[in-house]
Short mmCIF file of C-alpha atoms in Angstrom, two decimals:
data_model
loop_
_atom_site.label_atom_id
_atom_site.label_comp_id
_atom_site.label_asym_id
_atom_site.label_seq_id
_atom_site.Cartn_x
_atom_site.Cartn_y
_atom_site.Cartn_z
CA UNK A 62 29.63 24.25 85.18
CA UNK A 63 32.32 25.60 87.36
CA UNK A 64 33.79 28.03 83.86
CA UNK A 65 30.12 29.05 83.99
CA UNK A 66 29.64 30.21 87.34
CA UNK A 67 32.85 32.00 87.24
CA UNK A 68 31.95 33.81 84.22
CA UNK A 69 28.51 34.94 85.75
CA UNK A 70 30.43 35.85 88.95
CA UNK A 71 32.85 37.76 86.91
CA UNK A 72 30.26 39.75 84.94
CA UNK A 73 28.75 40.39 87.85
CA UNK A 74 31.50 41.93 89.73
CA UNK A 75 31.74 44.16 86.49
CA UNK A 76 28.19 45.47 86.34
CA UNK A 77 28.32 46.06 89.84
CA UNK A 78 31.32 48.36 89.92
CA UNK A 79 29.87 50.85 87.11
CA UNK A 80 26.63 51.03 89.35
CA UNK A 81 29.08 51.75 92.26
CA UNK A 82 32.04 53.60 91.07
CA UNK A 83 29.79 56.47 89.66
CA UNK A 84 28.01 56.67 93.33
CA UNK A 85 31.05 56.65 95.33
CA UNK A 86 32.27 59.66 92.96
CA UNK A 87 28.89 61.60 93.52
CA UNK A 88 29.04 61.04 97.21
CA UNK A 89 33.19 62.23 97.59
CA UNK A 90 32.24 66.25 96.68
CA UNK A 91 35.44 68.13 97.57
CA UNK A 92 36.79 71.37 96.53
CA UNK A 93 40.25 73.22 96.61
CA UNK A 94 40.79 76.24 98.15
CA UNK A 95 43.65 78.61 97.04
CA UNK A 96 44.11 81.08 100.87
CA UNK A 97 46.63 83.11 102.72
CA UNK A 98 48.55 81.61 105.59
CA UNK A 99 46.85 83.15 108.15
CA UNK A 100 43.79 81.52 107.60
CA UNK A 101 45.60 78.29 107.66
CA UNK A 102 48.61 78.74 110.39
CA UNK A 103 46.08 81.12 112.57
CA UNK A 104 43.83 77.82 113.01
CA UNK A 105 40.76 78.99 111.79
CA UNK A 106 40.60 76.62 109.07
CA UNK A 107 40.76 73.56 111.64
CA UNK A 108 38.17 75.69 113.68
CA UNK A 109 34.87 76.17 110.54
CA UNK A 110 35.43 73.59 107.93
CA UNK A 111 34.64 70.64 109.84
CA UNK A 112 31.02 72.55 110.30
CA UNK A 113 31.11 73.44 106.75
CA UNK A 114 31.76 69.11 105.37
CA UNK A 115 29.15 68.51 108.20
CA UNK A 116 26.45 70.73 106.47
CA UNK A 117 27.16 69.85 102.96
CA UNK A 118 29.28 66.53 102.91
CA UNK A 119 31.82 68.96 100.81
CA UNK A 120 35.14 68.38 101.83
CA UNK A 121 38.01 71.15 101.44
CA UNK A 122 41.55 70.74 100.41
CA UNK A 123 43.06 74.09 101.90
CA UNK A 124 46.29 75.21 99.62
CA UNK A 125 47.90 78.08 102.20
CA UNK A 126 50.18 80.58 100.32
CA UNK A 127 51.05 83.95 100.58
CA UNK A 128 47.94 85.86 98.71
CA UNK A 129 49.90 86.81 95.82
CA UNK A 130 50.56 83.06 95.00
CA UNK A 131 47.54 81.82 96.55
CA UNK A 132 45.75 84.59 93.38
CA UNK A 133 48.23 82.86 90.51
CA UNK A 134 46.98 79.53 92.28
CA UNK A 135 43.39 80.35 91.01
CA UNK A 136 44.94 81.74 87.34
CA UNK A 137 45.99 78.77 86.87
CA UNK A 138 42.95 77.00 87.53
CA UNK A 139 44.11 74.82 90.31
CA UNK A 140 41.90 76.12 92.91
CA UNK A 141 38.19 76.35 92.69
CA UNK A 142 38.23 78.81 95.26
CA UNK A 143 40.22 81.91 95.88
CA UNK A 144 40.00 83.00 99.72
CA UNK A 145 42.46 86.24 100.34
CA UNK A 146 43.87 89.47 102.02
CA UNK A 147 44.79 91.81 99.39
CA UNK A 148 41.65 94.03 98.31
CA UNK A 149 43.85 95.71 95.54
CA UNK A 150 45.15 92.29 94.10
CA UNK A 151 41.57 90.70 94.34
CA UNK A 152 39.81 93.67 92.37
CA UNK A 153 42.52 92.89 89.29
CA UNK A 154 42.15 89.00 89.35
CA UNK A 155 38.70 89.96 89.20
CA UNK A 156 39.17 92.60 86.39
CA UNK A 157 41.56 90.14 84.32
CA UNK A 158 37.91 87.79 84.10
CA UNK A 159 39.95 85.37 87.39
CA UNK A 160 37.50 85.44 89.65
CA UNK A 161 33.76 85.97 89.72
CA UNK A 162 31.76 87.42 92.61
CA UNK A 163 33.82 88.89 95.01
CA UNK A 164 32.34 88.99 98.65
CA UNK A 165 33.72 90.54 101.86
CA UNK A 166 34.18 87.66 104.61
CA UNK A 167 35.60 88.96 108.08
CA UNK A 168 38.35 90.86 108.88
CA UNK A 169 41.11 91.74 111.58
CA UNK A 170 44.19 93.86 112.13
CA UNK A 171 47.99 94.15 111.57
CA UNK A 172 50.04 94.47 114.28
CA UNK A 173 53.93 95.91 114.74
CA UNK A 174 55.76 93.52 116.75
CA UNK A 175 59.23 93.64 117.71
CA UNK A 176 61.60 92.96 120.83
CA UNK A 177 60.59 94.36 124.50
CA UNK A 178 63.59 96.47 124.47
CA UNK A 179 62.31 98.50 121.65
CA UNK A 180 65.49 99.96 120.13
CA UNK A 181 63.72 102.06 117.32
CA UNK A 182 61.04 103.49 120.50
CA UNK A 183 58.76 102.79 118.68
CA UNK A 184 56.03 101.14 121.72
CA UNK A 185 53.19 102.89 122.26
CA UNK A 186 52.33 104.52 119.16
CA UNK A 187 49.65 104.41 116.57
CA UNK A 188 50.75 105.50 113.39
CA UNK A 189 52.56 102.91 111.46
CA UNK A 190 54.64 104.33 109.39
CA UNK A 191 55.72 106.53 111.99
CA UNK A 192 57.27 103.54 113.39
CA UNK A 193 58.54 102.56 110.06
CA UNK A 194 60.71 105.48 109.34
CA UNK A 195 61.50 105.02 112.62
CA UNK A 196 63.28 101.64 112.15
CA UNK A 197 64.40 102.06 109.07
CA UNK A 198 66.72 105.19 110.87
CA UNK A 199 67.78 103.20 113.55
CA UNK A 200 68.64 100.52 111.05
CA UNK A 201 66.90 98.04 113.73
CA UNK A 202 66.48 94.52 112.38
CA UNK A 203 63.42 93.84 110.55
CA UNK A 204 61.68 90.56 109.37
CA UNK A 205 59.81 91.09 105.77
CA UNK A 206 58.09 87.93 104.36
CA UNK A 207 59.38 89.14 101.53
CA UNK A 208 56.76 86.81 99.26
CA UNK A 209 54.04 88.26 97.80
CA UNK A 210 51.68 87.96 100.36
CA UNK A 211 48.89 89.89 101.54
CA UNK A 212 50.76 90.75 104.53
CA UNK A 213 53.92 92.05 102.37
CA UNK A 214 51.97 93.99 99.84
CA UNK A 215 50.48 96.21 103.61
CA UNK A 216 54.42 96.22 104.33
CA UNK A 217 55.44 97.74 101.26
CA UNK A 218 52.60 100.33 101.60
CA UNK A 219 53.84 101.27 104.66
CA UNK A 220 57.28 101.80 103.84
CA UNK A 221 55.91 104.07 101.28
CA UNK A 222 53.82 106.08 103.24
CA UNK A 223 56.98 106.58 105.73
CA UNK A 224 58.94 107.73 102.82
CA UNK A 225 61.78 104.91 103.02
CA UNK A 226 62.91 103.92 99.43
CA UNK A 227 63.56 100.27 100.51
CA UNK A 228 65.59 99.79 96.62
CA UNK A 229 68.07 101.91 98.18
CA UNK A 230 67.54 102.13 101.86
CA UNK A 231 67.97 98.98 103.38
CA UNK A 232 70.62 96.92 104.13
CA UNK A 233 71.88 94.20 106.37
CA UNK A 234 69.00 95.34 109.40
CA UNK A 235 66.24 94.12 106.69
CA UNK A 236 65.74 90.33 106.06
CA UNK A 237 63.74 88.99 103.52
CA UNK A 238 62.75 85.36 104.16
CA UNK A 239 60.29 84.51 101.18
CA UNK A 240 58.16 82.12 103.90
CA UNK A 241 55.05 82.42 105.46
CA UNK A 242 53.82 84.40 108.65
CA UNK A 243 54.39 81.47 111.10
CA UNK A 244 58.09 80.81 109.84
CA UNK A 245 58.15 84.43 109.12
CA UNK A 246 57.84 85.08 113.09
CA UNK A 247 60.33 82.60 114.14
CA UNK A 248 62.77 84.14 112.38
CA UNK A 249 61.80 87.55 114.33
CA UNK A 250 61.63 86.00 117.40
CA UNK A 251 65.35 84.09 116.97
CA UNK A 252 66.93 87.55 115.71
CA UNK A 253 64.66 89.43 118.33
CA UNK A 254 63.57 91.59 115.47
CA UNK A 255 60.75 93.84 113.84
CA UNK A 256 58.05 92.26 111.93
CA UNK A 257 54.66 93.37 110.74
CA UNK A 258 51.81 90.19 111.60
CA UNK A 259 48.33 89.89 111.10
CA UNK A 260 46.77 89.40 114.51
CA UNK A 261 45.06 86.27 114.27
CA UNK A 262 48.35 84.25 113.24
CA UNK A 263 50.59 86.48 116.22
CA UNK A 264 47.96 85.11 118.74
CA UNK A 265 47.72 82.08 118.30
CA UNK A 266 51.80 81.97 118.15
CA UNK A 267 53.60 80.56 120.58
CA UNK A 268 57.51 80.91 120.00
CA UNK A 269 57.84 84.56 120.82
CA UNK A 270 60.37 84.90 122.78
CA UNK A 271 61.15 88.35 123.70
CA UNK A 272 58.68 89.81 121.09
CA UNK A 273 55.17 91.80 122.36
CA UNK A 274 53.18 94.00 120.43
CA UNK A 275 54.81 97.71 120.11
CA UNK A 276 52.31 99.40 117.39
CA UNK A 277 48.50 98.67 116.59
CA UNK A 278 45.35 100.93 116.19
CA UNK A 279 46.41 102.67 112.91
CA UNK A 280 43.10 102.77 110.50
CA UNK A 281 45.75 102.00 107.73
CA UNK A 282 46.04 98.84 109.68
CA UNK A 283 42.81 97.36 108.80
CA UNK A 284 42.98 93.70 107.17
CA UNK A 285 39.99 92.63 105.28
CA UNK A 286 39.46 89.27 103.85
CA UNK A 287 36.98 88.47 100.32
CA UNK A 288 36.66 85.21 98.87
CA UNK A 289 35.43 84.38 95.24
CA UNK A 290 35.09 81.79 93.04
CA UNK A 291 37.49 81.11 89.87
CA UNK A 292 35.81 81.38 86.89
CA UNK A 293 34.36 78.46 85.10
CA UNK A 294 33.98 80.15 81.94
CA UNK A 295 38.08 80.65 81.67
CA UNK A 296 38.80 76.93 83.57
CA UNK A 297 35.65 75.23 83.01
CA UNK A 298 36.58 71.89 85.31
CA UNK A 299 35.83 74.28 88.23
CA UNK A 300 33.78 73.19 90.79
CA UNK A 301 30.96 75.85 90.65
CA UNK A 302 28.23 74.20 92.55
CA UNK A 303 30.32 72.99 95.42
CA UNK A 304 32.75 75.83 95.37
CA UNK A 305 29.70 78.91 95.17
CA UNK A 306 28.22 76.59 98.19
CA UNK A 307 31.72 77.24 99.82
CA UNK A 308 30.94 81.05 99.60
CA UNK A 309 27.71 81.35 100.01
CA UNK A 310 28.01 79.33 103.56
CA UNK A 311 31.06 81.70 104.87
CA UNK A 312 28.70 84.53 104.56
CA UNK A 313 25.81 82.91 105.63
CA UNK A 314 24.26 83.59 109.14
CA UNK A 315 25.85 80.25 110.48
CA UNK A 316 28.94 80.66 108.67
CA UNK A 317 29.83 84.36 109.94
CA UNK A 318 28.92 83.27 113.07
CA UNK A 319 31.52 80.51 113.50
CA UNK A 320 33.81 82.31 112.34
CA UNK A 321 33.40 85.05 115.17
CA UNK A 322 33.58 82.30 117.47
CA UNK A 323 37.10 81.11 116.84
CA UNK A 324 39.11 83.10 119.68
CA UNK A 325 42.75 82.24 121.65
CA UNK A 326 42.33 82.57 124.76
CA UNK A 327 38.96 84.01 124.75
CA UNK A 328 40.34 86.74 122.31
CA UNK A 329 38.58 86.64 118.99
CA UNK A 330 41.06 86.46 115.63
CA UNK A 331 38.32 87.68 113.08
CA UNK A 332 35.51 89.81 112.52
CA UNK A 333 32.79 88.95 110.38
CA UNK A 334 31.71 91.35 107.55
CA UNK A 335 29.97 89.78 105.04
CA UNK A 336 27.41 92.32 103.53
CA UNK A 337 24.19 91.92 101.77
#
């Protein structure tokens, strides 16, 4: 009798966990999300996803790279969501069949930072590559991510537009650290050097030591952000459903609207600008 009630109990234990495993699956819904570091180290991750699992009971798993790795994250297929700063680079994952519906998000600046004592005079002044091509002839020390990033493709530009041939121009004053904008920084601040931030990550940093803001204002400054799904038809175990409900909910009413109220303080980091 007792081999018979153990059986029973045993079967039952098995029917009951394919009734429950398959429910418990269903109810975890998460989704990754391939983004830039300033998203991440800026805080405004920590500040609208909680809203967005509270909504929808979708959790996200935030991968923060610069954007060009953040974009070979989604080629890949390990992302179901691509969430970026690099309009140029987003148009050709899209073009390359990537990424599917592209939508603007928010956006916010770049800054020139760089040590109070200014030794490239460069404070005050608007145009950026002004201030480039000023550094780059003083030879002052300057702080590149160096990594693919959203925020080192806008450096490059600017180097361009000031006319410095970095492949032969720099030298010792330029350091390349291959890191994010947080480390990135700390580097600048501990060789009380030049470095090109987004604002939202330089405000809500704290290690600056001697560095302020020197340069800001330049139109060529502007830093948009656009988020889009990685297509399911190239990597079809992509979340679609939860990942499109990612999107659709950053550029929703409620969605634009906490991300406008994420500010340092009571300075906001980013704009929205999701169009219709």
């Amino acid at each position: 009798m007792a081999l018979t009630r153990r059986r029973a109990l045993l079967a039952f234990t098995f029917l009951a966990s394919i009734v429950v495993a398959p429910t418990a699956a269903a109810q975890d819904k998460s989704i990754t999300v391939s983004s830039t570091t300033s998203t991440e180290q800026s805080g405004l991750f920590g500040h609208i996803l909680p809203e967005f699992t509270k909504k929808t009971g979708i959790k996200v798993r935030v991968v923060a790279l610069g954007t060009g790795q953040a974009l070979d994250v989604g080629r890949r297929g390990d992302a179901d969501v691509v969430f970026v700063h690099d309009r140029p680079a987003e148009d050709k994952f899209v073009a390359e069949g990537y990424g599917v519906g592209r939508r603007d998000v928010m956006y916010n600046d770049f800054v020139v930072v760089g040590p109070k004592g200014d030794p490239a005079k460069i404070g005050g002044g608007r145009d950026v590559a002004a201030a480039f091509a000023k550094v780059a002839a003083a030879q002052a020390p300057f702080v590149s991510r160096g990594d693919k990033s959203g925020t080192h493709a806008a450096e490059l530009r600017y180097w361009k537009d000031a006319g410095i041939d970095l492949a032969t121009q720099k030298g010792p004053w330029y350091r390349e650290t291959g890191a994010g904008m947080g480390p990135a920084l700390n580097t600048a601040s501990s060789m009380n050097a030049y470095i090109l931030a987004d604002r939202g990550t330089w405000l809500s940093f704290k290690n600056r030591g001697e560095l302020v803001v020197l340069v800001e204002g330049d139109p060529r400054l502007f830093n948009p952000y656009g988020v889009m799904l990685v297509n399911p038809d190239k990597h079809p175990h992509v979340k679609k459903a939860e990942g499109q409900a990612f999107i659709d909910w950053l550029v929703s009413s409620e969605g634009q609207a906490a991300i406008a109220s994420y500010k340092i303080g009571g300075e906001q980091l980013f704009f929205p600008d999701a169009k219709k």
